[in-house]
mmCIF file of C-alpha atoms in Angstrom:
data_model
loop_
_atom_site.group_PDB
_atom_site.id
_atom_site.type_symbol
_atom_site.label_atom_id
_atom_site.label_comp_id
_atom_site.label_asym_id
_atom_site.label_seq_id
_atom_site.Cartn_x
_atom_site.Cartn_y
_atom_site.Cartn_z
ATOM 1 C CA UNK A 24 -13.004 21.245 -24.178
ATOM 2 C CA UNK A 25 -14.856 24.555 -24.217
ATOM 3 C CA UNK A 26 -12.765 27.448 -22.906
ATOM 4 C CA UNK A 27 -14.275 29.946 -20.495
ATOM 5 C CA UNK A 28 -14.689 33.393 -22.037
ATOM 6 C CA UNK A 29 -12.179 35.945 -20.833
ATOM 7 C CA UNK A 30 -13.627 38.613 -18.520
ATOM 8 C CA UNK A 31 -12.617 42.043 -19.815
ATOM 9 C CA UNK A 32 -13.765 44.289 -16.957
ATOM 10 C CA UNK A 33 -15.058 44.159 -13.385
ATOM 11 C CA UNK A 34 -16.335 46.897 -11.052
ATOM 12 C CA UNK A 35 -14.113 48.324 -8.343
ATOM 13 C CA UNK A 36 -15.439 48.588 -4.809
ATOM 14 C CA UNK A 37 -14.088 50.985 -2.202
ATOM 15 C CA UNK A 38 -14.816 50.030 1.402
ATOM 16 C CA UNK A 39 -14.494 52.342 4.354
ATOM 17 C CA UNK A 40 -11.774 51.314 6.773
ATOM 18 C CA UNK A 41 -11.648 51.694 10.526
ATOM 19 C CA UNK A 42 -9.016 51.158 13.201
ATOM 20 C CA UNK A 43 -9.600 49.881 16.709
ATOM 21 C CA UNK A 44 -6.914 48.887 19.207
ATOM 22 C CA UNK A 45 -4.382 48.390 16.418
ATOM 23 C CA UNK A 46 -6.742 46.247 14.332
ATOM 24 C CA UNK A 47 -8.038 47.251 10.912
ATOM 25 C CA UNK A 48 -11.614 46.605 9.841
ATOM 26 C CA UNK A 49 -13.468 47.054 6.557
ATOM 27 C CA UNK A 50 -17.065 48.121 6.156
ATOM 28 C CA UNK A 51 -18.627 45.657 3.697
ATOM 29 C CA UNK A 52 -22.164 44.841 2.542
ATOM 30 C CA UNK A 53 -22.046 42.026 5.123
ATOM 31 C CA UNK A 54 -20.965 44.317 7.980
ATOM 32 C CA UNK A 55 -17.580 45.142 9.484
ATOM 33 C CA UNK A 56 -14.901 42.505 9.009
ATOM 34 C CA UNK A 57 -11.255 42.237 10.085
ATOM 35 C CA UNK A 58 -8.636 42.777 7.412
ATOM 36 C CA UNK A 59 -6.512 39.879 6.192
ATOM 37 C CA UNK A 60 -3.340 41.609 7.411
ATOM 38 C CA UNK A 61 -4.886 42.053 10.863
ATOM 39 C CA UNK A 62 -5.801 38.367 11.030
ATOM 40 C CA UNK A 63 -2.287 37.275 10.008
ATOM 41 C CA UNK A 64 -0.340 39.836 12.044
ATOM 42 C CA UNK A 65 1.835 38.383 14.792
ATOM 43 C CA UNK A 66 3.696 41.133 16.634
ATOM 44 C CA UNK A 67 5.333 38.619 18.968
ATOM 45 C CA UNK A 68 7.734 37.429 16.267
ATOM 46 C CA UNK A 69 9.296 40.908 16.191
ATOM 47 C CA UNK A 70 9.776 41.115 19.960
ATOM 48 C CA UNK A 71 13.389 39.884 20.058
ATOM 49 C CA UNK A 72 14.308 41.944 16.989
ATOM 50 C CA UNK A 73 12.821 45.080 18.554
ATOM 51 C CA UNK A 74 14.682 44.423 21.773
ATOM 52 C CA UNK A 75 17.939 44.010 19.840
ATOM 53 C CA UNK A 76 17.452 47.099 17.668
ATOM 54 C CA UNK A 77 15.739 49.292 20.247
ATOM 55 C CA UNK A 78 12.249 50.732 19.821
ATOM 56 C CA UNK A 79 13.348 53.934 18.093
ATOM 57 C CA UNK A 80 15.570 52.219 15.536
ATOM 58 C CA UNK A 81 12.996 49.449 14.948
ATOM 59 C CA UNK A 82 10.240 51.992 14.306
ATOM 60 C CA UNK A 83 12.446 53.905 11.868
ATOM 61 C CA UNK A 84 13.221 50.698 9.954
ATOM 62 C CA UNK A 85 9.530 49.741 9.799
ATOM 63 C CA UNK A 86 8.511 53.224 8.618
ATOM 64 C CA UNK A 87 11.229 53.211 5.947
ATOM 65 C CA UNK A 88 10.063 49.801 4.709
ATOM 66 C CA UNK A 89 6.452 51.019 4.622
ATOM 67 C CA UNK A 90 7.401 54.155 2.658
ATOM 68 C CA UNK A 91 9.449 52.094 0.190
ATOM 69 C CA UNK A 92 6.592 49.645 -0.290
ATOM 70 C CA UNK A 93 3.997 52.390 -0.804
ATOM 71 C CA UNK A 94 6.150 54.145 -3.403
ATOM 72 C CA UNK A 95 6.793 50.921 -5.320
ATOM 73 C CA UNK A 96 3.115 49.945 -5.207
ATOM 74 C CA UNK A 97 2.007 53.384 -6.403
ATOM 75 C CA UNK A 98 4.619 53.464 -9.172
ATOM 76 C CA UNK A 99 3.634 49.964 -10.325
ATOM 77 C CA UNK A 100 -0.070 50.813 -10.325
ATOM 78 C CA UNK A 101 0.538 54.014 -12.304
ATOM 79 C CA UNK A 102 2.598 52.120 -14.868
ATOM 80 C CA UNK A 103 -0.038 49.401 -15.264
ATOM 81 C CA UNK A 104 -2.874 51.904 -15.683
ATOM 82 C CA UNK A 105 -1.145 54.518 -17.843
ATOM 83 C CA UNK A 106 2.169 53.088 -19.070
ATOM 84 C CA UNK A 107 3.932 56.012 -17.415
ATOM 85 C CA UNK A 108 7.280 55.371 -15.764
ATOM 86 C CA UNK A 109 7.855 56.970 -12.343
ATOM 87 C CA UNK A 110 10.214 59.890 -11.951
ATOM 88 C CA UNK A 111 13.641 58.673 -10.910
ATOM 89 C CA UNK A 112 13.859 58.229 -7.147
ATOM 90 C CA UNK A 113 17.387 57.930 -5.784
ATOM 91 C CA UNK A 114 16.385 55.777 -2.796
ATOM 92 C CA UNK A 115 13.550 53.633 -4.219
ATOM 93 C CA UNK A 116 14.507 53.203 -7.888
ATOM 94 C CA UNK A 117 16.248 49.813 -7.378
ATOM 95 C CA UNK A 118 12.948 48.241 -6.301
ATOM 96 C CA UNK A 119 11.111 49.498 -9.388
ATOM 97 C CA UNK A 120 13.998 48.353 -11.586
ATOM 98 C CA UNK A 121 13.587 44.885 -10.074
ATOM 99 C CA UNK A 122 9.819 44.724 -10.601
ATOM 100 C CA UNK A 123 9.623 46.377 -14.048
ATOM 101 C CA UNK A 124 10.287 43.187 -16.145
ATOM 102 C CA UNK A 125 7.348 41.532 -14.396
ATOM 103 C CA UNK A 126 5.042 44.514 -14.979
ATOM 104 C CA UNK A 127 5.868 44.210 -18.687
ATOM 105 C CA UNK A 128 4.395 40.678 -18.613
ATOM 106 C CA UNK A 129 0.926 41.872 -17.551
ATOM 107 C CA UNK A 130 -1.408 42.069 -20.537
ATOM 108 C CA UNK A 131 -4.582 43.514 -19.017
ATOM 109 C CA UNK A 132 -5.346 44.893 -15.576
ATOM 110 C CA UNK A 133 -8.871 44.223 -14.320
ATOM 111 C CA UNK A 134 -8.432 45.701 -10.855
ATOM 112 C CA UNK A 135 -5.839 47.511 -8.750
ATOM 113 C CA UNK A 136 -6.157 48.239 -5.032
ATOM 114 C CA UNK A 137 -9.738 46.997 -4.927
ATOM 115 C CA UNK A 138 -11.664 45.998 -1.811
ATOM 116 C CA UNK A 139 -12.665 42.350 -1.380
ATOM 117 C CA UNK A 140 -14.654 40.466 1.235
ATOM 118 C CA UNK A 141 -15.881 36.974 1.953
ATOM 119 C CA UNK A 142 -18.819 35.454 3.824
ATOM 120 C CA UNK A 143 -16.223 33.603 5.924
ATOM 121 C CA UNK A 144 -15.967 36.972 7.717
ATOM 122 C CA UNK A 145 -12.830 38.756 6.566
ATOM 123 C CA UNK A 146 -11.973 41.487 4.068
ATOM 124 C CA UNK A 147 -9.013 43.183 2.447
ATOM 125 C CA UNK A 148 -7.676 45.030 -0.591
ATOM 126 C CA UNK A 149 -5.677 43.195 -3.254
ATOM 127 C CA UNK A 150 -2.928 44.774 -5.330
ATOM 128 C CA UNK A 151 -3.926 43.553 -8.787
ATOM 129 C CA UNK A 152 -6.167 41.195 -10.724
ATOM 130 C CA UNK A 153 -5.473 40.768 -14.409
ATOM 131 C CA UNK A 154 -4.091 38.633 -17.204
ATOM 132 C CA UNK A 155 -0.516 37.807 -18.160
ATOM 133 C CA UNK A 156 0.728 38.001 -21.720
ATOM 134 C CA UNK A 157 0.849 34.727 -23.604
ATOM 135 C CA UNK A 158 3.869 32.638 -22.609
ATOM 136 C CA UNK A 159 6.728 31.875 -24.971
ATOM 137 C CA UNK A 160 5.797 28.173 -24.981
ATOM 138 C CA UNK A 161 2.404 29.204 -26.332
ATOM 139 C CA UNK A 162 3.743 31.499 -29.045
ATOM 140 C CA UNK A 163 3.903 34.714 -27.012
ATOM 141 C CA UNK A 164 6.821 36.848 -25.832
ATOM 142 C CA UNK A 165 6.398 36.294 -22.086
ATOM 143 C CA UNK A 166 9.594 34.503 -21.039
ATOM 144 C CA UNK A 167 9.126 34.946 -17.272
ATOM 145 C CA UNK A 168 6.051 32.702 -17.464
ATOM 146 C CA UNK A 169 6.603 30.568 -20.587
ATOM 147 C CA UNK A 170 3.411 28.554 -20.028
ATOM 148 C CA UNK A 171 1.213 31.584 -19.249
ATOM 149 C CA UNK A 172 -2.288 31.485 -20.714
ATOM 150 C CA UNK A 173 -3.598 34.958 -21.557
ATOM 151 C CA UNK A 174 -7.161 33.752 -20.900
ATOM 152 C CA UNK A 175 -6.448 32.718 -17.287
ATOM 153 C CA UNK A 176 -7.010 35.487 -14.706
ATOM 154 C CA UNK A 177 -4.420 35.842 -11.942
ATOM 155 C CA UNK A 178 -4.355 37.682 -8.644
ATOM 156 C CA UNK A 179 -1.033 39.424 -8.009
ATOM 157 C CA UNK A 180 0.454 40.623 -4.757
ATOM 158 C CA UNK A 181 3.377 43.050 -4.947
ATOM 159 C CA UNK A 182 6.017 42.910 -2.206
ATOM 160 C CA UNK A 183 9.336 44.638 -1.542
ATOM 161 C CA UNK A 184 12.277 43.359 0.485
ATOM 162 C CA UNK A 185 15.908 44.234 1.128
ATOM 163 C CA UNK A 186 16.989 40.674 0.350
ATOM 164 C CA UNK A 187 15.394 37.553 -1.155
ATOM 165 C CA UNK A 188 12.533 36.205 0.944
ATOM 166 C CA UNK A 189 11.522 32.704 1.990
ATOM 167 C CA UNK A 190 10.454 30.688 5.017
ATOM 168 C CA UNK A 191 7.766 32.001 7.349
ATOM 169 C CA UNK A 192 7.566 35.384 5.644
ATOM 170 C CA UNK A 193 6.775 33.780 2.303
ATOM 171 C CA UNK A 194 4.270 31.427 3.948
ATOM 172 C CA UNK A 195 2.314 34.365 5.411
ATOM 173 C CA UNK A 196 2.303 36.022 1.982
ATOM 174 C CA UNK A 197 0.940 32.804 0.489
ATOM 175 C CA UNK A 198 -1.840 32.699 3.087
ATOM 176 C CA UNK A 199 -2.642 36.305 2.255
ATOM 177 C CA UNK A 200 -2.876 35.654 -1.481
ATOM 178 C CA UNK A 201 -5.038 32.549 -1.036
ATOM 179 C CA UNK A 202 -7.499 34.539 1.094
ATOM 180 C CA UNK A 203 -7.667 37.331 -1.487
ATOM 181 C CA UNK A 204 -8.342 34.856 -4.282
ATOM 182 C CA UNK A 205 -11.206 33.239 -2.378
ATOM 183 C CA UNK A 206 -12.623 36.694 -1.587
ATOM 184 C CA UNK A 207 -12.299 37.825 -5.206
ATOM 185 C CA UNK A 208 -14.100 34.708 -6.409
ATOM 186 C CA UNK A 209 -16.857 35.461 -3.886
ATOM 187 C CA UNK A 210 -17.241 39.150 -4.810
ATOM 188 C CA UNK A 211 -17.010 38.707 -8.591
ATOM 189 C CA UNK A 212 -18.883 35.419 -9.033
ATOM 190 C CA UNK A 213 -21.737 37.212 -10.855
ATOM 191 C CA UNK A 214 -19.249 38.664 -13.350
ATOM 192 C CA UNK A 215 -18.095 35.128 -14.150
ATOM 193 C CA UNK A 216 -14.583 35.704 -12.803
ATOM 194 C CA UNK A 217 -12.939 32.552 -11.441
ATOM 195 C CA UNK A 218 -9.324 32.891 -10.302
ATOM 196 C CA UNK A 219 -7.274 29.734 -9.899
ATOM 197 C CA UNK A 220 -3.777 31.211 -9.914
ATOM 198 C CA UNK A 221 -1.924 33.620 -7.659
ATOM 199 C CA UNK A 222 1.458 35.306 -8.021
ATOM 200 C CA UNK A 223 3.643 36.892 -5.360
ATOM 201 C CA UNK A 224 6.057 39.308 -7.012
ATOM 202 C CA UNK A 225 8.757 40.487 -4.608
ATOM 203 C CA UNK A 226 11.048 43.292 -5.732
ATOM 204 C CA UNK A 227 14.589 43.141 -4.323
ATOM 205 C CA UNK A 228 17.174 45.891 -4.998
ATOM 206 C CA UNK A 229 19.947 44.896 -7.441
ATOM 207 C CA UNK A 230 18.348 41.475 -7.809
ATOM 208 C CA UNK A 231 15.998 39.814 -10.277
ATOM 209 C CA UNK A 232 12.414 39.918 -9.071
ATOM 210 C CA UNK A 233 11.336 36.914 -7.025
ATOM 211 C CA UNK A 234 8.227 35.250 -8.427
ATOM 212 C CA UNK A 235 6.170 32.677 -6.524
ATOM 213 C CA UNK A 236 3.194 31.048 -8.237
ATOM 214 C CA UNK A 237 0.243 29.413 -6.488
ATOM 215 C CA UNK A 238 -1.952 26.996 -8.404
ATOM 216 C CA UNK A 239 -5.427 25.739 -7.531
ATOM 217 C CA UNK A 240 -4.280 22.968 -5.175
ATOM 218 C CA UNK A 241 -1.887 25.341 -3.389
ATOM 219 C CA UNK A 242 -4.643 27.916 -2.949
ATOM 220 C CA UNK A 243 -7.139 25.446 -1.510
ATOM 221 C CA UNK A 244 -4.636 24.011 0.965
ATOM 222 C CA UNK A 245 -3.353 27.429 2.036
ATOM 223 C CA UNK A 246 -6.883 28.744 2.443
ATOM 224 C CA UNK A 247 -7.673 25.929 4.878
ATOM 225 C CA UNK A 248 -4.684 27.089 6.927
ATOM 226 C CA UNK A 249 -5.844 30.705 6.701
ATOM 227 C CA UNK A 250 -9.296 29.730 7.991
ATOM 228 C CA UNK A 251 -7.635 28.224 11.061
ATOM 229 C CA UNK A 252 -5.835 31.518 11.704
ATOM 230 C CA UNK A 253 -9.096 33.389 11.109
ATOM 231 C CA UNK A 254 -10.966 31.210 13.605
ATOM 232 C CA UNK A 255 -8.207 31.790 16.171
ATOM 233 C CA UNK A 256 -8.474 35.550 15.629
ATOM 234 C CA UNK A 257 -12.248 35.566 16.098
ATOM 235 C CA UNK A 258 -11.853 33.434 19.234
ATOM 236 C CA UNK A 259 -9.672 36.158 20.761
ATOM 237 C CA UNK A 260 -11.365 39.300 19.415
ATOM 238 C CA UNK A 261 -14.792 40.841 19.156
ATOM 239 C CA UNK A 262 -15.625 43.266 16.380
ATOM 240 C CA UNK A 263 -16.709 46.515 18.080
ATOM 241 C CA UNK A 264 -20.357 47.474 17.677
ATOM 242 C CA UNK A 265 -19.313 50.980 16.645
ATOM 243 C CA UNK A 266 -16.249 51.930 14.651
ATOM 244 C CA UNK A 267 -15.015 55.301 13.462
ATOM 245 C CA UNK A 268 -14.521 55.101 9.733
ATOM 246 C CA UNK A 269 -11.642 56.886 7.988
ATOM 247 C CA UNK A 270 -13.410 57.759 4.711
ATOM 248 C CA UNK A 271 -16.709 59.471 4.059
ATOM 249 C CA UNK A 272 -17.630 57.925 0.729
ATOM 250 C CA UNK A 273 -18.715 54.330 0.312
ATOM 251 C CA UNK A 274 -19.030 52.488 -2.992
ATOM 252 C CA UNK A 275 -19.741 48.842 -2.337
ATOM 253 C CA UNK A 276 -21.974 46.245 -3.910
ATOM 254 C CA UNK A 277 -25.299 45.556 -2.225
#
């Protein structure tokens, strides 16, 4: 069986973003589209927790989690692009320590923090597209993914948590990854990139990184569920005719 040639590089597209009534939109070659996180967001599930914690305490917890996630994402991206380790951070270091063994398994990074969109009318920005090192079962030194094929592109989503995740939170992450994969395959079809595997890598302090792998069947089934959520969102919302963009420069494919 002939093996598809490995794609060694793809362009990176930066889309302008806009906010309206708490919703995020991306400016794409197909027009403004809601972000994946906006489509999947369900503030109602935090209502009881916010009531229990109080608005001030809940906001502080959410801001701390956001800051932790941003630092870990930035540190991971810098390491993947340059090999440079982040300066020691007393508060956030445990999350990078958790994720570092996984970063060492990535062989080549094709894209980090790149904008994606799909004709199904949504957009977003994925954390990473690349290739894993050859698995130990295939003669390589990658023991986290012993069956990894270094010619198979993967889309990776980095997450951080205070404790191991599962349940509904993991399910929403899986929906998110499936939508990014379908968007990446749409945007990069001319480059010959076809992604059939997704990985959710969740860093947990003082804990081995949690790794969740999605294969082709998982992705297709999850994407059907995402489309239902997307249709529900569009039933309830209208994309404004005019949006105030946050960035001045635009670099998107036409």
